[in-house]
Short mmCIF file of C-alpha atoms and ligand atoms in Angstrom, two decimals:
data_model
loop_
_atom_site.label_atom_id
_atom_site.label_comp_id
_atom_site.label_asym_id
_atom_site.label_seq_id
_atom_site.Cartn_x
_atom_site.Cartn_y
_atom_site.Cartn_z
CA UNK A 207 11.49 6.26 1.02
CA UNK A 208 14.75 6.70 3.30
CA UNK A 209 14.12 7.75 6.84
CA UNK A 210 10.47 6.67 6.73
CA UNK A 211 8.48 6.57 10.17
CA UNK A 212 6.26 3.28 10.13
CA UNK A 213 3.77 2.78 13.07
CA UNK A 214 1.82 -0.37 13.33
CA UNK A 215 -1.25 -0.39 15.48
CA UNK A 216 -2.86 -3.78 16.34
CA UNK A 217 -5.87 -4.30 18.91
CA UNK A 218 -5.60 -6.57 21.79
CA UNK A 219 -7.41 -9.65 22.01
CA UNK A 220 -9.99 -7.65 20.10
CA UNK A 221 -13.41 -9.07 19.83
CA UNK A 222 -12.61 -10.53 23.26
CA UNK A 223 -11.69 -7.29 24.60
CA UNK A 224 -14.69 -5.90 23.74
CA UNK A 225 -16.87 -8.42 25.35
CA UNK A 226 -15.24 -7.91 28.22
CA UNK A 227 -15.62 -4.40 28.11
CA UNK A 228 -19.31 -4.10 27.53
CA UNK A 229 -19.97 -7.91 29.84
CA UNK A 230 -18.50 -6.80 33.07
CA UNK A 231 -18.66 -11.09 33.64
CA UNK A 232 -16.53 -12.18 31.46
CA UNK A 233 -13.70 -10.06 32.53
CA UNK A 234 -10.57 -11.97 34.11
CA UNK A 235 -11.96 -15.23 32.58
CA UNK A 236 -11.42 -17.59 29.69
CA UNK A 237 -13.45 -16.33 27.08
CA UNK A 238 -14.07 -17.73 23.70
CA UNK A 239 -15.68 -15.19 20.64
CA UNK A 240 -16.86 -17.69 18.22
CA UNK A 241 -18.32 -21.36 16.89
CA UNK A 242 -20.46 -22.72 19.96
CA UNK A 243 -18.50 -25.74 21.70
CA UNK A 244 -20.86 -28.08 20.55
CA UNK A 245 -20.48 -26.90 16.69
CA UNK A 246 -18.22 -27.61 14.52
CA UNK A 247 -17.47 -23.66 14.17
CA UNK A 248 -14.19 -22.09 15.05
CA UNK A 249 -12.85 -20.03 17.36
CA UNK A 250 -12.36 -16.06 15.92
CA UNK A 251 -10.56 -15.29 18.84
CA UNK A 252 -9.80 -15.53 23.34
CA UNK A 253 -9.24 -13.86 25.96
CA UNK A 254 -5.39 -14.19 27.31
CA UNK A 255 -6.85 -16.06 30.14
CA UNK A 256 -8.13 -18.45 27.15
CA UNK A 257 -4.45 -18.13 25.81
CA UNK A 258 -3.25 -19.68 29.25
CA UNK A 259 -4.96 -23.08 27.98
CA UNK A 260 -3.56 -22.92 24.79
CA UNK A 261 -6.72 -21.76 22.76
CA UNK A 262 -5.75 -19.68 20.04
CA UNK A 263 -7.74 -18.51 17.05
CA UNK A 264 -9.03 -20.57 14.11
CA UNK A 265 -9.15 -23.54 16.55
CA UNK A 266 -11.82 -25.78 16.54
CA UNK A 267 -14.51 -24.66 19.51
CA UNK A 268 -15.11 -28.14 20.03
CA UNK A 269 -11.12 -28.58 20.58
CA UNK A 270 -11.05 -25.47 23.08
CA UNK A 271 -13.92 -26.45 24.88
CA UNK A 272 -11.84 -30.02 25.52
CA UNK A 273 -8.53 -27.64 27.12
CA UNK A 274 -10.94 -25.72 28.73
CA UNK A 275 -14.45 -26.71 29.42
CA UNK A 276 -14.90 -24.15 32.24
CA UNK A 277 -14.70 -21.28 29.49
CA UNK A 278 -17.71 -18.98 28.51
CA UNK A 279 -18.20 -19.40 24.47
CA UNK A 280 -20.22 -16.18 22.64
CA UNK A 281 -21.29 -15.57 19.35
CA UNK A 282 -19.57 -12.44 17.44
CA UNK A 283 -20.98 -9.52 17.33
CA UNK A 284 -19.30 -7.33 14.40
CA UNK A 285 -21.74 -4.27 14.28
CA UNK A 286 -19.60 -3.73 17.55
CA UNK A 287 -16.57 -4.40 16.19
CA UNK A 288 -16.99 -2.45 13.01
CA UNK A 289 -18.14 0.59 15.32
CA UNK A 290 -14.65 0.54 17.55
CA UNK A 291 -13.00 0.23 14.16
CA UNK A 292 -13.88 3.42 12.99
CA UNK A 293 -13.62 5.10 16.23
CA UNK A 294 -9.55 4.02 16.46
CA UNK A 295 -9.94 4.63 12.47
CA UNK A 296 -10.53 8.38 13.45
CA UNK A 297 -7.75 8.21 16.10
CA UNK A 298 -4.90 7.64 13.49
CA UNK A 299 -6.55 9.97 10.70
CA UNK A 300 -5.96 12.92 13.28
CA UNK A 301 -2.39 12.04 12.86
CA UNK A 302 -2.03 11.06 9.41
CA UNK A 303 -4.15 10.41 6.47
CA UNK A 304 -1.58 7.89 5.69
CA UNK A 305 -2.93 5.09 7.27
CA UNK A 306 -3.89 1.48 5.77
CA UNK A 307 -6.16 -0.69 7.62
CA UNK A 308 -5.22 -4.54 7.17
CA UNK A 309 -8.05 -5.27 9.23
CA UNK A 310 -10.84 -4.06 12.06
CA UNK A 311 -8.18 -4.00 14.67
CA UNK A 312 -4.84 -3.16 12.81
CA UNK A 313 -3.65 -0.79 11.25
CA UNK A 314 -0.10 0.60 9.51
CA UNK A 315 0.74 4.90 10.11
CA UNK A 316 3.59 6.25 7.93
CA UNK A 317 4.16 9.35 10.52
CA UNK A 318 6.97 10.35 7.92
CA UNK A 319 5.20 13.55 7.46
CA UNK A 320 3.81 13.98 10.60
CA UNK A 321 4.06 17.44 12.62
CA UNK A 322 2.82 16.03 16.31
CA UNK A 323 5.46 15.37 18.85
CA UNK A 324 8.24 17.43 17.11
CA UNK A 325 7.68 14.02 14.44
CA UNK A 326 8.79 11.57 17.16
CA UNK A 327 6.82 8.14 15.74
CA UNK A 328 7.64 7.10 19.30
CA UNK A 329 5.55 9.87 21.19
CA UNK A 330 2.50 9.53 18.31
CA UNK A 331 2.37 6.06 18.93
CA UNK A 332 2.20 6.24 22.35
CA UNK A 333 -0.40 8.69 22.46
CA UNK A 334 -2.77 6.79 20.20
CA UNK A 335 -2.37 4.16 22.75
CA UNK A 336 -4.02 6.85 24.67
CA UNK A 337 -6.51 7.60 22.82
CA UNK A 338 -7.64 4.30 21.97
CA UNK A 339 -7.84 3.54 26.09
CA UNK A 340 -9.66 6.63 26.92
CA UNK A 341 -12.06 6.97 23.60
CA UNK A 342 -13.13 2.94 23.74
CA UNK A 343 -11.51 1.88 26.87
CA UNK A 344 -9.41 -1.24 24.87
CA UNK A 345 -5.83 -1.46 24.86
CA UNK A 346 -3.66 -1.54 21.77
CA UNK A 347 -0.13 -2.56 20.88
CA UNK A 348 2.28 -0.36 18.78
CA UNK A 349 5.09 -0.78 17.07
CA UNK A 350 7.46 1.67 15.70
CA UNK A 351 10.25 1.05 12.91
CA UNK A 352 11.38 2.15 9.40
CA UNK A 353 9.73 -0.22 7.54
CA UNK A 354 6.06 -2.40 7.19
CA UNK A 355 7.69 -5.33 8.11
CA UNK A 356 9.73 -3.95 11.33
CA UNK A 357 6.60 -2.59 12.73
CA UNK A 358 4.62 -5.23 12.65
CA UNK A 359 7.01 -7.39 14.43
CA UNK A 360 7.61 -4.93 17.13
CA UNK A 361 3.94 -4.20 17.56
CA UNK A 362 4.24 -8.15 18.86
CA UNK A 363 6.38 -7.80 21.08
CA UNK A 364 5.25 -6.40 23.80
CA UNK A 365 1.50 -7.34 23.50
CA UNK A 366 -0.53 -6.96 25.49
CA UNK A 367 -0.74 -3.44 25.63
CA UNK A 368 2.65 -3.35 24.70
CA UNK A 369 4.99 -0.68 22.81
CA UNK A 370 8.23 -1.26 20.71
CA UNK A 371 10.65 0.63 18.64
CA UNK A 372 12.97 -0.84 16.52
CA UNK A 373 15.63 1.66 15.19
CA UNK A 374 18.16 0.90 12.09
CA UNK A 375 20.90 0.53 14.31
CA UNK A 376 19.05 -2.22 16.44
CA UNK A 377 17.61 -3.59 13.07
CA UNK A 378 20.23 -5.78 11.94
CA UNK A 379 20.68 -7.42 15.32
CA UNK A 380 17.36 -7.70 15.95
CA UNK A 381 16.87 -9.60 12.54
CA UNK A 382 19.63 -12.41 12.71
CA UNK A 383 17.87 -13.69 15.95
CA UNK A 384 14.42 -13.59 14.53
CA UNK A 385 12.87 -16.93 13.75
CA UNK A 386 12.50 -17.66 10.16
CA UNK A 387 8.59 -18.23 10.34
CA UNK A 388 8.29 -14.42 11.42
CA UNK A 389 9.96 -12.71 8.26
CA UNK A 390 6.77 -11.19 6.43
CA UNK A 391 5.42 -13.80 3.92
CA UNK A 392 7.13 -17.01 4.98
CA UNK A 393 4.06 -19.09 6.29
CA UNK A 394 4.20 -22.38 7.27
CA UNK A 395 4.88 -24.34 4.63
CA UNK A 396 8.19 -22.05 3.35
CA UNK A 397 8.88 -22.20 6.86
CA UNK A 398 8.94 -25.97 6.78
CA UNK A 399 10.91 -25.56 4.12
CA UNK A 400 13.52 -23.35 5.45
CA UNK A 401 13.93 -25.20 8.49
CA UNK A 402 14.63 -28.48 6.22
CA UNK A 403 17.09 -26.52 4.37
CA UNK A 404 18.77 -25.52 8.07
CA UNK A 405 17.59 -21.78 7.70
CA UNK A 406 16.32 -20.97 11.15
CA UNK A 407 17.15 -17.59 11.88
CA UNK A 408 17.71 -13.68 9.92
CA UNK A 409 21.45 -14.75 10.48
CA UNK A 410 21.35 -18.08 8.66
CA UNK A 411 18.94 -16.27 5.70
CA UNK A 412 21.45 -13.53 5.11
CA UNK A 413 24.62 -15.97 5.15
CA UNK A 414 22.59 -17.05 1.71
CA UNK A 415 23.92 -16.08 -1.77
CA UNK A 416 21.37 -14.62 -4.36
CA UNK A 417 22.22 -17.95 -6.41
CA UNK A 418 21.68 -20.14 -3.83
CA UNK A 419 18.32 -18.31 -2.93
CA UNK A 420 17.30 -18.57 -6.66
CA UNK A 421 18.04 -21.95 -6.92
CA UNK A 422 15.78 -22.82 -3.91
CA UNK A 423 13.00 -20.26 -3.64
CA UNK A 424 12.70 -19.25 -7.18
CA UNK A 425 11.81 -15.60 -7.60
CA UNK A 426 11.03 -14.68 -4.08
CA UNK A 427 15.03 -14.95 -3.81
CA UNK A 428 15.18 -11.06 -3.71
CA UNK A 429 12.22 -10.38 -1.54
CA UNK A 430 13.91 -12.87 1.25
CA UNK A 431 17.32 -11.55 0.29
CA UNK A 432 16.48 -7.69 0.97
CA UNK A 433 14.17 -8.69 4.38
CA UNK A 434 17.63 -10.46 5.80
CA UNK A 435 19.07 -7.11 5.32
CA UNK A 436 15.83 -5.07 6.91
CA UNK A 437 14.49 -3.50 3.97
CA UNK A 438 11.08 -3.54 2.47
CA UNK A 439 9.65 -0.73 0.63
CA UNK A 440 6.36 -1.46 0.40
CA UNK A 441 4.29 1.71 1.12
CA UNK A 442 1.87 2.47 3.34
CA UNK A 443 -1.00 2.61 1.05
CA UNK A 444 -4.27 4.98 2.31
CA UNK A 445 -6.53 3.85 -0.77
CA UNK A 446 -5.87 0.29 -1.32
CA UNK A 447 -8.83 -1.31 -2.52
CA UNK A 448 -9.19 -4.75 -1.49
CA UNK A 449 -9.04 -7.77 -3.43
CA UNK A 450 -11.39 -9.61 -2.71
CA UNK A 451 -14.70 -10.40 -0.47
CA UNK A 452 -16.47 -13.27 0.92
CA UNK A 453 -17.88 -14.94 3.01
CA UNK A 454 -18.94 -19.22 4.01
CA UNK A 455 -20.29 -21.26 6.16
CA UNK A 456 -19.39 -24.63 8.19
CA UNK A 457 -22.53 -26.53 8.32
CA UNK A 458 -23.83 -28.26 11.58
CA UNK A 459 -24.84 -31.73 9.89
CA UNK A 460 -23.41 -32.01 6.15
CA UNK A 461 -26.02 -30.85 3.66
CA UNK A 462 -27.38 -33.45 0.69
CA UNK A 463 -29.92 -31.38 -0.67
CA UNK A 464 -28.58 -29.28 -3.69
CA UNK A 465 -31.38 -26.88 -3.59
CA UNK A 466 -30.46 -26.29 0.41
CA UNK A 467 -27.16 -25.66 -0.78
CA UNK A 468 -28.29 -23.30 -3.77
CA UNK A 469 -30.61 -20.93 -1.54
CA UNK A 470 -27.47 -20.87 1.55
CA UNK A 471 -24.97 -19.46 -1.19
CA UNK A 472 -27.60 -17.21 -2.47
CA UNK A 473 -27.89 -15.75 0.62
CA UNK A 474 -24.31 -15.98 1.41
CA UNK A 475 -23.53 -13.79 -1.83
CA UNK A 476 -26.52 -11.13 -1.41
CA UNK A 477 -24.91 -10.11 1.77
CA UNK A 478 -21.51 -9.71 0.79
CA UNK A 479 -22.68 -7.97 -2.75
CA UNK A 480 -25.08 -5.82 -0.30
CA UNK A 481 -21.94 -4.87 1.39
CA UNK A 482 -20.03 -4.44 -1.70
CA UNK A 483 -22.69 -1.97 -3.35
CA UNK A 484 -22.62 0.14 -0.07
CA UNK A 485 -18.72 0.82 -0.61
CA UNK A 486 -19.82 1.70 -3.76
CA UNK A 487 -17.85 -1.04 -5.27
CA UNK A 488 -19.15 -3.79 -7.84
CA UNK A 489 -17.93 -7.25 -8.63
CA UNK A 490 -16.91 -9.05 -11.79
CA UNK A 491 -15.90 -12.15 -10.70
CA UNK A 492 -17.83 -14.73 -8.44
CA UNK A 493 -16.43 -17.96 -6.80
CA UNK A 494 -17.83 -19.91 -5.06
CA UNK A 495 -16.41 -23.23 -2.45
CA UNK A 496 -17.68 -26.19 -1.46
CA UNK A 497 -15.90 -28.76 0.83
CA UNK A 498 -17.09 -32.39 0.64
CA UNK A 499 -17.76 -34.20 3.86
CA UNK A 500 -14.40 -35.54 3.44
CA UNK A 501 -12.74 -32.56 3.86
CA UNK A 502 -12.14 -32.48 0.18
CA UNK A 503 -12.49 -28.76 -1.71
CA UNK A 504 -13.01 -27.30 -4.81
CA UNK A 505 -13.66 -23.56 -6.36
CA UNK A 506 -15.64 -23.09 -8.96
CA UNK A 507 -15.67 -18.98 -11.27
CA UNK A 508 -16.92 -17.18 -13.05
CA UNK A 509 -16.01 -13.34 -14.52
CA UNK A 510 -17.62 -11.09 -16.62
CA UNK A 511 -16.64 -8.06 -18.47
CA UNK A 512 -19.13 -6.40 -16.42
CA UNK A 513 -19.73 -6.26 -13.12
CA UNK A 514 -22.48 -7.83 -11.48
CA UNK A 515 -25.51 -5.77 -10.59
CA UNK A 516 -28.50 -7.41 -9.71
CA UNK A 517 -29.04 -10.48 -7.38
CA UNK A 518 -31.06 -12.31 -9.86
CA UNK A 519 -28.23 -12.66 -12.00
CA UNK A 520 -25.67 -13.98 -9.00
CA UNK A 521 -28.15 -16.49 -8.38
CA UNK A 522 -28.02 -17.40 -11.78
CA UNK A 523 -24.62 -17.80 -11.70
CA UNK A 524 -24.29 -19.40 -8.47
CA UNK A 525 -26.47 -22.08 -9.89
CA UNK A 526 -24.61 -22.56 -12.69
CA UNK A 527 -21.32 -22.95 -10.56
CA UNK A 528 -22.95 -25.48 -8.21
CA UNK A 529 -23.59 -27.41 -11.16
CA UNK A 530 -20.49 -27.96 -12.10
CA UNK A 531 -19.49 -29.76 -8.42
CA UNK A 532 -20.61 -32.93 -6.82
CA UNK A 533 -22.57 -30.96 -4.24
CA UNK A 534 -25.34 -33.31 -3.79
CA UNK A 535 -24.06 -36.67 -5.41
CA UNK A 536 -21.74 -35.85 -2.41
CA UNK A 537 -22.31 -34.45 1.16
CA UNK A 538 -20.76 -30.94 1.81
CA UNK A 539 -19.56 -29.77 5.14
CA UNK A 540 -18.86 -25.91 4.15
CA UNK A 541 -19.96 -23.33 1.57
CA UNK A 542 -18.07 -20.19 0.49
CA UNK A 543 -18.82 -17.32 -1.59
CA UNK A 544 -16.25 -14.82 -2.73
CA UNK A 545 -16.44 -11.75 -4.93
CA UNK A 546 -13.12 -10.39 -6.54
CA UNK A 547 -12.12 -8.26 -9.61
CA UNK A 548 -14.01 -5.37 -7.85
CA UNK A 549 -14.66 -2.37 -9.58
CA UNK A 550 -15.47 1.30 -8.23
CA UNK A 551 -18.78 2.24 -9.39
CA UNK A 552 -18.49 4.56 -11.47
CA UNK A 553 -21.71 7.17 -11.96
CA UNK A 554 -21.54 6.81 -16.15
CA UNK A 555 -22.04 2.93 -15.50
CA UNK A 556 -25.02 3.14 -14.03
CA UNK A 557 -26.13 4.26 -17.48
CA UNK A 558 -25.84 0.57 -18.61
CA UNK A 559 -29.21 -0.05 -16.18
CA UNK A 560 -31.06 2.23 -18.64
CA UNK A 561 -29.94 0.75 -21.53
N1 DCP B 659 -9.90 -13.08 13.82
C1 DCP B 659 -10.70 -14.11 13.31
N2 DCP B 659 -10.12 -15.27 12.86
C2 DCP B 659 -8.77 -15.44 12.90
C3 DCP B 659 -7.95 -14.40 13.40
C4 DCP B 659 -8.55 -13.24 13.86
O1 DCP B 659 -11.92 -13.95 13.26
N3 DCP B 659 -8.22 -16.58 12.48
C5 DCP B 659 -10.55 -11.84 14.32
C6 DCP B 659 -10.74 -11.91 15.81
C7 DCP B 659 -9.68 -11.03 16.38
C8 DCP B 659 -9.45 -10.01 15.28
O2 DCP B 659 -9.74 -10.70 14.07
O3 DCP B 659 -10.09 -10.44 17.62
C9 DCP B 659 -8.03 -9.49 15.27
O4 DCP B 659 -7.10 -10.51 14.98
P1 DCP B 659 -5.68 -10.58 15.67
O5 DCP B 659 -4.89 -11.59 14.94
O6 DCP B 659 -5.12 -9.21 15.84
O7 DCP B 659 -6.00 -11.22 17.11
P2 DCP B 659 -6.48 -10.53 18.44
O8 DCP B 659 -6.62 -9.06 18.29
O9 DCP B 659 -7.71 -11.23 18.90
O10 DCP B 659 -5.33 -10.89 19.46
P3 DCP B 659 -3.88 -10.24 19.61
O11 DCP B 659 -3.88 -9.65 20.98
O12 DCP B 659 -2.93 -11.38 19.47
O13 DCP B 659 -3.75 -9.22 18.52
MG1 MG B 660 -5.14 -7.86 17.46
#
């Protein structure tokens, strides 16, 4: 692990850059990918020009078209997306097959091993900035460090179109003036929580002693404990299969009608389980969520020792679920369908179909 070479990669404005790209219009204004204004969908993401008026993603549209009613609002279109993805995909694999996708735009390199550049992570990274400019004409931000959580911060830094190294003589500097709610896994609420307890920076988080860190965070003492001091060893790992899948839906008017609500997640979970079977993966647990008009939300799941195959049995299942909400004595506002405890398919399985 010592001495690694970390590289994050992380598109700019993504699914706005690329309607920009291919809309020659929208370029140079405020831009909205997303829920229509008049929806009660969400923005996925905004130009920076968008930025300017304080739109940001996961923002209501509504709210966004209120800071900024002169901006252009379009619908997603992730065949596109998914497309650039593997084209910047194919960028980092010349380097490295070490790379691990987080998402369609980002991406973590461990270089380590890497022969290009006499090894300098610095020169890679600034060549698949490059790449990625000339091959889809999009900019990307990279960030250079030691560790996962290093070069993801840096990779911020300078965005848009920005580059950063952080070496392990800058590290420890670099950390003490870091705000608390950047350190890798502190969201907002442990963030809240920090700040209450007067911890705002890497400085005042290192200060801490392993008892007093104990006492307050439980057993996530040692994980803050070793990022105050820059290290984190997670790997960068190539094969990691994901957790889970899913997908839901925000409903124009709230939906009463239970049947209306049984045929949406139907449809909801065929396409995710489509997408599922094409990476060759299978399902044994289903979940689906419903949020009541009053913003209220539950989960309802279900797994099985084996995975799901057939649609007719997720409706089956999905039915059952529902049943076991208020969906319909109450209104519902959203609908979500997740699959997790995903399997690979394996070719003797497929034996069970015969049996
Ligand atoms: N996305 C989304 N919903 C969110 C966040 C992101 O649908 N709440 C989508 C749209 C983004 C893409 O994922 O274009 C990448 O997410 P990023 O967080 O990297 O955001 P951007 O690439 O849009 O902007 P930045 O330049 O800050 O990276
Ligand atoms: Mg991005």
């Amino acid at each position: 692990m010592a001495g690694r070479k970390i590289i994050h990669v992380d598109m700019d404005a993504f699914y706005a850059a690329v309607e920009q790209r291919d809309f020659p219009s929208y370029r140079g204004k405020p831009l909205i990918v997303g829920g229509r204004p008049d929806s009660r969908g969400v923005v996925a993401t905004c130009s920076y020009e968008a930025r300017a008026f304080g739109i940001h993603s996961a923002m209501a549209s509504s709210k966004a078209f209120r800071l900024c009613p002169e901006a252009i609002f379009v619908p997603p279109r992730f065949d596109v997306y998914s497309q650039v993805s593997r084209q910047i995909r194919e960028i980092f694999l010349s380097f490295t097959q070490q790379v691990e996708p987080l998402s369609l735009d980002e991406a973590y390199l461990d270089v380590s091993q890497c022969q290009a550049f006499q090894g300098s992570a610095t020169l890679i990274a600034k060549e698949i900035k490059k790449r990625i400019q000339n091959q889809t004409g999009l900019t990307a931000s990279t960030g250079v460090s030691y560790n996962k959580f290093l070069a993801k911060i840096a990779s911020d830094i300078n965005k848009p179109d920005g580059f950063c190294l952080i070496t392990p003589e800058a590290s420890a500097e670099f950390i003490e003036n870091l705000s608390i709610g950047y350190f890798h896994g502190i969201g907002k609420v442990t963030e809240e929580k920090m700040l209450k307890l007067g911890i705002r920076n890497g400085k005042d988080l290192k200060a801490l002693t392993p008892e007093w860190l104990h006492r307050h965070f439980g057993n996530a003492w040692q994980y803050y404990y070793k990022l105050a001091r820059g290290i984190d060893e997670r790997p960068v790992e190539p094969n990691r299969i994901r957790k889970s899948l899913g997908a839901e839906t925000t409903f124009q008017t709230d939906l009463n009608d239970k049947s209306k609500m049984r045929q949406h997640l139907s449809e909801l979970a065929t396409e995710v389980f489509e997408s599922l079977v094409e990476r060759k993966t299978l399902p044994r647990c289903l979940t689906i969520k419903v949020k009541y008009d009053d913003f209220e939300q539950v989960t309802r799941s279900k797994t099985f020792n084996n995975p799901f195959r057939t649609k007719e049995h997720i409706k089956f299942v999905i039915a059952d679920l529902l049943d076991h909400t208020e969906a319909g004595l109450r209104k519902v506002r959203l609908l979500g369908v997740s699959f997790s405890s995903l399997e690979k398919e394996s070719p003797f399985r497929q034996l069970d179909l015969f049996d």
